[in-house]
Short mmCIF file of N, CA and C in Angstrom, two decimals:
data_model
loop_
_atom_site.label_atom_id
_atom_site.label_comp_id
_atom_site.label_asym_id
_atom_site.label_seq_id
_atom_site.Cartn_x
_atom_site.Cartn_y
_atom_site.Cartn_z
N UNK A 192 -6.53 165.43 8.35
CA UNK A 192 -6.12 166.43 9.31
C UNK A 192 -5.69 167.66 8.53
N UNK A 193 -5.95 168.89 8.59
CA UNK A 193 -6.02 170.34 8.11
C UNK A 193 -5.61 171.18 9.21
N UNK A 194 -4.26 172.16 9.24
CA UNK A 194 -3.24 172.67 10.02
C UNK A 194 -3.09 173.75 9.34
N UNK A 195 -2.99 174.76 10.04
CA UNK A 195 -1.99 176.28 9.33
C UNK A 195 -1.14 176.64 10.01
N UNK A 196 -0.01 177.19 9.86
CA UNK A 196 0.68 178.32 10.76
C UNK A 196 0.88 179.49 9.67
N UNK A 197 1.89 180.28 10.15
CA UNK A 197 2.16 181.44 9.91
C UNK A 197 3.68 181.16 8.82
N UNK A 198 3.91 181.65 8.00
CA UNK A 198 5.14 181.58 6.79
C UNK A 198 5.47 182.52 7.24
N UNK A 199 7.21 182.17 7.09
CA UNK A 199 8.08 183.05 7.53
C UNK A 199 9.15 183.38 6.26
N UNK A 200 9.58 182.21 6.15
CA UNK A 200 10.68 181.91 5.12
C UNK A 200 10.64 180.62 4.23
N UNK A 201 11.24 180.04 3.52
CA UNK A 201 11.16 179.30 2.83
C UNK A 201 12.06 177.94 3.62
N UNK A 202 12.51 178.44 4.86
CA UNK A 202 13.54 177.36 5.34
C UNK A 202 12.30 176.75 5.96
N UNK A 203 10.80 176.71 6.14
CA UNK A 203 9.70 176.20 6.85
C UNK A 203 9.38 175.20 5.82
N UNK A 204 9.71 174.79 4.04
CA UNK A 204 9.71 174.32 3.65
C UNK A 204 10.60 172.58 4.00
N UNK A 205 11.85 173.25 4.64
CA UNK A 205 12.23 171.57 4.98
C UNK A 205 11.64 170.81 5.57
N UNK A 206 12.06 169.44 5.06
CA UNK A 206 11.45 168.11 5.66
C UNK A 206 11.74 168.03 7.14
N UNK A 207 12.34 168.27 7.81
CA UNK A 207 12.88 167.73 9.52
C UNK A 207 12.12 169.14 10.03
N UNK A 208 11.50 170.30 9.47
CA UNK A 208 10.82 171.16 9.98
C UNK A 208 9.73 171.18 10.07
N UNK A 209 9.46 170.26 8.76
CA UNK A 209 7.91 169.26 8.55
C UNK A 209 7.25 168.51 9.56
N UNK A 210 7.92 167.74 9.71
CA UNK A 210 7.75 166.74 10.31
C UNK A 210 7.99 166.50 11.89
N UNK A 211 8.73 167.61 12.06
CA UNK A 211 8.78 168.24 13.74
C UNK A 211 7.23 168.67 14.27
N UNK A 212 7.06 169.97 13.40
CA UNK A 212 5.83 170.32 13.14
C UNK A 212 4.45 169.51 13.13
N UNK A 213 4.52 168.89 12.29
CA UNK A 213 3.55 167.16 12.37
C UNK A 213 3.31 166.73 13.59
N UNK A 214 4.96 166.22 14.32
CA UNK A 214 4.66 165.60 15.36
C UNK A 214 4.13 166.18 16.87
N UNK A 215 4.23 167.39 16.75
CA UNK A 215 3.99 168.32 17.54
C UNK A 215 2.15 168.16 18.07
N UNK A 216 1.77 168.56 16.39
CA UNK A 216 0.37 169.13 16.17
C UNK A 216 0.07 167.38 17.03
N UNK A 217 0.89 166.35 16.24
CA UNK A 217 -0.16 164.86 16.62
C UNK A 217 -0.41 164.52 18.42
N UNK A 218 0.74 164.83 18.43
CA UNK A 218 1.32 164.75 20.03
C UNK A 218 -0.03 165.45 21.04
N UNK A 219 -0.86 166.10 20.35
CA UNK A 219 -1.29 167.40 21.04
C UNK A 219 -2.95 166.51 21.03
N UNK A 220 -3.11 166.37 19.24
CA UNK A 220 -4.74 166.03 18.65
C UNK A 220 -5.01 164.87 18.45
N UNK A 221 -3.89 163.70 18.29
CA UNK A 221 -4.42 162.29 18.09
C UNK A 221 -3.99 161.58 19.22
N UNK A 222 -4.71 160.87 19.97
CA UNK A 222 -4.02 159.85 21.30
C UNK A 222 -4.30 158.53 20.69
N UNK A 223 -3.85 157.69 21.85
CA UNK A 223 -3.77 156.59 21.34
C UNK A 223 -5.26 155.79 21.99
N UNK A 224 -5.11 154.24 22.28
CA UNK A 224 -6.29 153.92 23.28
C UNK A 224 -6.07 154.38 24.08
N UNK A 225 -4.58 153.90 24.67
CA UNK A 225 -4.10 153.66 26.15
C UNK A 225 -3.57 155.13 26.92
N UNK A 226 -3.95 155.40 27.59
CA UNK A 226 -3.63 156.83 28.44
C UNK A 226 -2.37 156.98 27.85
N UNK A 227 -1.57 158.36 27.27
CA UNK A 227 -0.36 158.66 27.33
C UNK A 227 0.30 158.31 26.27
N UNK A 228 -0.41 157.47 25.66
CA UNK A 228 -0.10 157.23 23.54
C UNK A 228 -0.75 158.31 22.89
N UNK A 229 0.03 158.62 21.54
CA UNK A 229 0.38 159.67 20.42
C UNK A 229 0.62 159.47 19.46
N UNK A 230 0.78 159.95 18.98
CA UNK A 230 0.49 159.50 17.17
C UNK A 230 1.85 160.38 16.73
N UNK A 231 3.20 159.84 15.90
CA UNK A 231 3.99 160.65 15.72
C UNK A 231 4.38 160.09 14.60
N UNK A 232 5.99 160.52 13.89
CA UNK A 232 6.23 159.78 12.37
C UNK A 232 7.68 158.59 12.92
N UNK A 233 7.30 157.88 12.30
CA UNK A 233 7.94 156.82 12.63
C UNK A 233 9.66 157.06 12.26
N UNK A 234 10.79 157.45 13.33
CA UNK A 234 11.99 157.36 13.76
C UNK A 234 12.72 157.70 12.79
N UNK A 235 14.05 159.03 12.47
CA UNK A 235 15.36 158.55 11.74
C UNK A 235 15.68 156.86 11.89
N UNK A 236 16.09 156.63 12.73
CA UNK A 236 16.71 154.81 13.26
C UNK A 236 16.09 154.09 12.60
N UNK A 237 14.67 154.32 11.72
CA UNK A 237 14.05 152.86 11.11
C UNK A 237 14.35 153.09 9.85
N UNK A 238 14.33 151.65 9.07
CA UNK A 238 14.48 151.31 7.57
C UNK A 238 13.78 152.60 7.11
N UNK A 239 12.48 152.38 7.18
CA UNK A 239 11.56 153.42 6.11
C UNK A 239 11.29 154.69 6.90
N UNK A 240 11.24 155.79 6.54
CA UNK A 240 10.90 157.01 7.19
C UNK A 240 10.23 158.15 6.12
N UNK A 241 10.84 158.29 5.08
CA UNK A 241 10.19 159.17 3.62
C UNK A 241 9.84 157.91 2.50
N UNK A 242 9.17 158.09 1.96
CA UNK A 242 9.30 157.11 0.46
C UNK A 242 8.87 158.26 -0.49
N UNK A 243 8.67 159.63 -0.51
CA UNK A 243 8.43 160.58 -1.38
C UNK A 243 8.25 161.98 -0.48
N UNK A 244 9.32 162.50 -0.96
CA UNK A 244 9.79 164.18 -0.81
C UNK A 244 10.80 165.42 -1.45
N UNK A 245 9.04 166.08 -2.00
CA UNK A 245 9.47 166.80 -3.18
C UNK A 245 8.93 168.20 -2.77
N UNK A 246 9.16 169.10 -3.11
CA UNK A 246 8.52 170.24 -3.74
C UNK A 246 8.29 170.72 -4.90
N UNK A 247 6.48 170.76 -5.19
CA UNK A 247 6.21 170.93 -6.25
C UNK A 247 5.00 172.23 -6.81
N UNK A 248 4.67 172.63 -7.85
CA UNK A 248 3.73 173.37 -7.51
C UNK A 248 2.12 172.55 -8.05
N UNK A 249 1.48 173.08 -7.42
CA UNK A 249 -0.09 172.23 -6.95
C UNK A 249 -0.73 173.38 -7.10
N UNK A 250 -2.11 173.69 -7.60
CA UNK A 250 -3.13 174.64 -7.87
C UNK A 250 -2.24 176.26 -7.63
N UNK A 251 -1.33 176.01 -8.37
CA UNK A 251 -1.09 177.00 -8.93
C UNK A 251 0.29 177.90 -7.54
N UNK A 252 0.68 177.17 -6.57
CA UNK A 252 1.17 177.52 -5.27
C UNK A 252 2.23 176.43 -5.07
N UNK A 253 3.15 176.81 -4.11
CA UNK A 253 4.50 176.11 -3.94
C UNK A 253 3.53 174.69 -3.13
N UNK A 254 3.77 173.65 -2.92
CA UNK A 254 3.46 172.58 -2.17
C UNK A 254 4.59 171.67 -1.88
N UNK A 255 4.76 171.19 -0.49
CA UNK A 255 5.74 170.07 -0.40
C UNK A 255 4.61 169.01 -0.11
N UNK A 256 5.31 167.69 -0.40
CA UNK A 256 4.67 166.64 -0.62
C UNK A 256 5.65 165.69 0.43
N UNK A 257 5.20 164.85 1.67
CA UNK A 257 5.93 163.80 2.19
C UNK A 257 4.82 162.79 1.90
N UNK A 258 5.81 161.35 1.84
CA UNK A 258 4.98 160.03 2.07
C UNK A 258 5.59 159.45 3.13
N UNK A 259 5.16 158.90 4.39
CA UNK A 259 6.13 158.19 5.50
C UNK A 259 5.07 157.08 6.25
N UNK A 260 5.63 157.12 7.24
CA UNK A 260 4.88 156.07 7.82
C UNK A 260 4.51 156.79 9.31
N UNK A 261 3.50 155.96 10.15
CA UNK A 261 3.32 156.80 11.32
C UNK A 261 3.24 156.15 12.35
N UNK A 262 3.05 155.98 13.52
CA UNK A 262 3.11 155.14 14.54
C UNK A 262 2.51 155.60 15.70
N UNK A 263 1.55 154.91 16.48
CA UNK A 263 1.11 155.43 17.53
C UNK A 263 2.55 155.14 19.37
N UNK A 264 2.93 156.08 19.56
CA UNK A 264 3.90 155.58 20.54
C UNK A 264 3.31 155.29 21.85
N UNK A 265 4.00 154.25 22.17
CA UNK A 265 3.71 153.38 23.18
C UNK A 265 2.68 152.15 22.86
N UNK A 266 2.09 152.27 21.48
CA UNK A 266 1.34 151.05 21.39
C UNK A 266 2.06 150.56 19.63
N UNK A 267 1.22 149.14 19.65
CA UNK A 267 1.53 148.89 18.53
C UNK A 267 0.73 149.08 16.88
N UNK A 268 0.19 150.28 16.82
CA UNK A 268 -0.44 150.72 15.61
C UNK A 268 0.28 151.46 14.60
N UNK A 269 -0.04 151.22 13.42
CA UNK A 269 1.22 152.27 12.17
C UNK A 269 0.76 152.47 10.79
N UNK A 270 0.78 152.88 10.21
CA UNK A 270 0.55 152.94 9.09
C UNK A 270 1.21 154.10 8.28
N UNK A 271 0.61 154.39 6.88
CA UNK A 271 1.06 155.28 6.07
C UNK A 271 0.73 156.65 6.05
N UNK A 272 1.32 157.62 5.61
CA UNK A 272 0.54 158.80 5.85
C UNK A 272 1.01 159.85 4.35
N UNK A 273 0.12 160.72 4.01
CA UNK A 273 0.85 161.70 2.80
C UNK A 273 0.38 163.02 3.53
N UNK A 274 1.14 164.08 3.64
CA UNK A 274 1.14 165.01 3.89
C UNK A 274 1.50 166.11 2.85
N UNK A 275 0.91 166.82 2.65
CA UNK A 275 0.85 168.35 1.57
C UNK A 275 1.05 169.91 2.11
N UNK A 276 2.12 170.12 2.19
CA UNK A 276 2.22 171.39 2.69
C UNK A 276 2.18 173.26 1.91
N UNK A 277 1.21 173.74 1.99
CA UNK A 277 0.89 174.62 0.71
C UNK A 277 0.70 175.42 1.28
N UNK A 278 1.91 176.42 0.03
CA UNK A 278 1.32 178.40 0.35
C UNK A 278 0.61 178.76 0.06
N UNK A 279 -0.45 179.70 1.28
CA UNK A 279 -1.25 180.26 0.43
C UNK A 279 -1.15 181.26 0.53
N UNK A 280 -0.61 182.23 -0.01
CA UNK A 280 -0.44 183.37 -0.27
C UNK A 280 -1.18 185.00 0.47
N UNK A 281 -2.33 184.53 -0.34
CA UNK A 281 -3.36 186.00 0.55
C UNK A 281 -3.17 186.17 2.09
N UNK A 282 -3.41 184.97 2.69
CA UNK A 282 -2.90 185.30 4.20
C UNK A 282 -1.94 185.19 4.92
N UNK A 283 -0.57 184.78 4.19
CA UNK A 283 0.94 184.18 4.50
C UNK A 283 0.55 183.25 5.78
N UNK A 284 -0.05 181.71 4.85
CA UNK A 284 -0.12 181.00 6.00
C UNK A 284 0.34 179.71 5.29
N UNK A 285 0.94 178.85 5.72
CA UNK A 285 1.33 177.76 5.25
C UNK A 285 0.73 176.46 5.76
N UNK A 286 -0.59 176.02 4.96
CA UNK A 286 -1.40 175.08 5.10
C UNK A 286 -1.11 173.80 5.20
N UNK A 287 -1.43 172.84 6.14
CA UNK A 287 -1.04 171.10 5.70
C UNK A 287 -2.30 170.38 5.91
N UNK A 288 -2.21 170.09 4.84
CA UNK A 288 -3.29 168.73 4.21
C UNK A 288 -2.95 167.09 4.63
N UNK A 289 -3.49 166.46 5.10
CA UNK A 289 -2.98 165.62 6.01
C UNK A 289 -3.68 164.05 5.89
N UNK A 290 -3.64 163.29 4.91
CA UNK A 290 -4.38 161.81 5.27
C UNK A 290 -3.23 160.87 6.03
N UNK A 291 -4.12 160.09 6.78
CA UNK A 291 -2.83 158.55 7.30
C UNK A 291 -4.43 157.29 7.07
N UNK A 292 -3.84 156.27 7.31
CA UNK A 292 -4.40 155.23 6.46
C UNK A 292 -4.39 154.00 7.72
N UNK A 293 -5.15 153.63 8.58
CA UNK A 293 -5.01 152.57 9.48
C UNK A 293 -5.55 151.42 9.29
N UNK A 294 -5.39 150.36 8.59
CA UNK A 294 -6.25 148.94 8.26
C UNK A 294 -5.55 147.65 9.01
N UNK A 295 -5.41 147.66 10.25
CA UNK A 295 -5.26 146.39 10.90
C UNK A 295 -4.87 145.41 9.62
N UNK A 296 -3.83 144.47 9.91
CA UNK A 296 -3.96 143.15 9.90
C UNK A 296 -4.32 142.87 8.30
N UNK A 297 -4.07 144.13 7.47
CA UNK A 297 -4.64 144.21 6.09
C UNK A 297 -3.21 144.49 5.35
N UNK A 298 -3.03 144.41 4.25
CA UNK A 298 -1.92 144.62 2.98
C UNK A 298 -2.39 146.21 2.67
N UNK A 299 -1.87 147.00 3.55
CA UNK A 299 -1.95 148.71 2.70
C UNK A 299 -2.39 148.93 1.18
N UNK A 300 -1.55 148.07 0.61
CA UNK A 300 -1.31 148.24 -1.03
C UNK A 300 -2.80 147.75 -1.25
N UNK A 301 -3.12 146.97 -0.88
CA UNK A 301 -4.59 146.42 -1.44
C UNK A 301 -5.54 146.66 -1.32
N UNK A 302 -5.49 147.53 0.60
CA UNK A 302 -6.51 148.04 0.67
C UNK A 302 -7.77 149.01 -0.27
N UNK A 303 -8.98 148.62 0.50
CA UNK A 303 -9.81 149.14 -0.28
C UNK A 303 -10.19 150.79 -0.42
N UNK A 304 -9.64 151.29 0.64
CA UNK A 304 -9.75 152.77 1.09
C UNK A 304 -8.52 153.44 0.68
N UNK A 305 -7.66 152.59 -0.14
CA UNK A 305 -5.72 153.39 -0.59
C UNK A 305 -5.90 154.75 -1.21
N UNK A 306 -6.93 154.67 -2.22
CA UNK A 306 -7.57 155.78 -3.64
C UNK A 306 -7.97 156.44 -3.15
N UNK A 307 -8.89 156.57 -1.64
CA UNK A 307 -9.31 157.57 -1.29
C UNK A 307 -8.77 157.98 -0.28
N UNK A 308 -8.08 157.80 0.04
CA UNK A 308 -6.83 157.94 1.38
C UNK A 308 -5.88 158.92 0.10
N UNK A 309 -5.43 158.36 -0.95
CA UNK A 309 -4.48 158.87 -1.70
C UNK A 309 -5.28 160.30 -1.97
N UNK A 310 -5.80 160.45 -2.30
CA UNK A 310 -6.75 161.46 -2.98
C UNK A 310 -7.70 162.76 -2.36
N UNK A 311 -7.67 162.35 -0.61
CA UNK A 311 -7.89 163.65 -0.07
C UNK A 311 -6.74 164.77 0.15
N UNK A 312 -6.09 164.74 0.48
CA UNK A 312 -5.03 165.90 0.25
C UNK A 312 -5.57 166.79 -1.00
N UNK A 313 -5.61 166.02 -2.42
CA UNK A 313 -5.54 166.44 -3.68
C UNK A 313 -6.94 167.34 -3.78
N UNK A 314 -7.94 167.12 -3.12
CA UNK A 314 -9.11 167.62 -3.38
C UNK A 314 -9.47 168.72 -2.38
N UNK A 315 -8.42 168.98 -1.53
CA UNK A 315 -8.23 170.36 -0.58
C UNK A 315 -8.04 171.58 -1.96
N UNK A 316 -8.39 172.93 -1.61
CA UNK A 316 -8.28 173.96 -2.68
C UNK A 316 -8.03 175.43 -1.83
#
């Protein structure tokens, strides 16, 4: 998934502005099967919610980096997701690069699609 808005300030860099943002865009572009399911990031209230959030610089431009988990609401689907959020400068737009990872009934870690799930974000330019 590939998103822009408009940069304002650097406070668009926080995580809870991130991820508002995220859930917004999902709420809107990913449904679920069942009429009225959405795709959002899985709860403050749960154990896991970030496992990596940094800001770093990436091809040469500020980038934030989340790892979390995601959840379709109202049904029972979830998985992992990495999100990349990058300035790009020439047009003051602040880009997000977007994989999530869905393998039923499979070990994430083992899966066979992890490397390339990991690795599209990275190959955005």
């Amino acid at each position: 998934m590939v998103y822009g808005f408009p940069y304002t300030d650097t406070a668009q860099f926080n995580t809870d502005y991130l991820i508002a943002k995220r859930d917004s865009i999902c709420k809107i572009h990913i449904e679920g099967e069942i009429k009225g399911t959405y795709m959002t990031t899985v709860g403050k209230d749960k154990y896991y919610r970030y496992k990596f959030n940094k800001v770093k610089r990436y091809n040469g431009t500020y980038t934030k980096e989340i790892r979390g988990m995601w959840v379709i609401k109202g049904e029972f689907k979830s998985g992992p997701f990495i999100s990349y959020c990058m300035l790009h400068e020439p047009t003051n737009q602040l880009i997000v690069v977007e994989s999530f990872l869905m393998y039923p009934d499979m070990n994430k870690r083992k899966a066979p699609f992890l490397r390339i799930y990991e690795s599209l974000p990275y190959s955005f330019k």
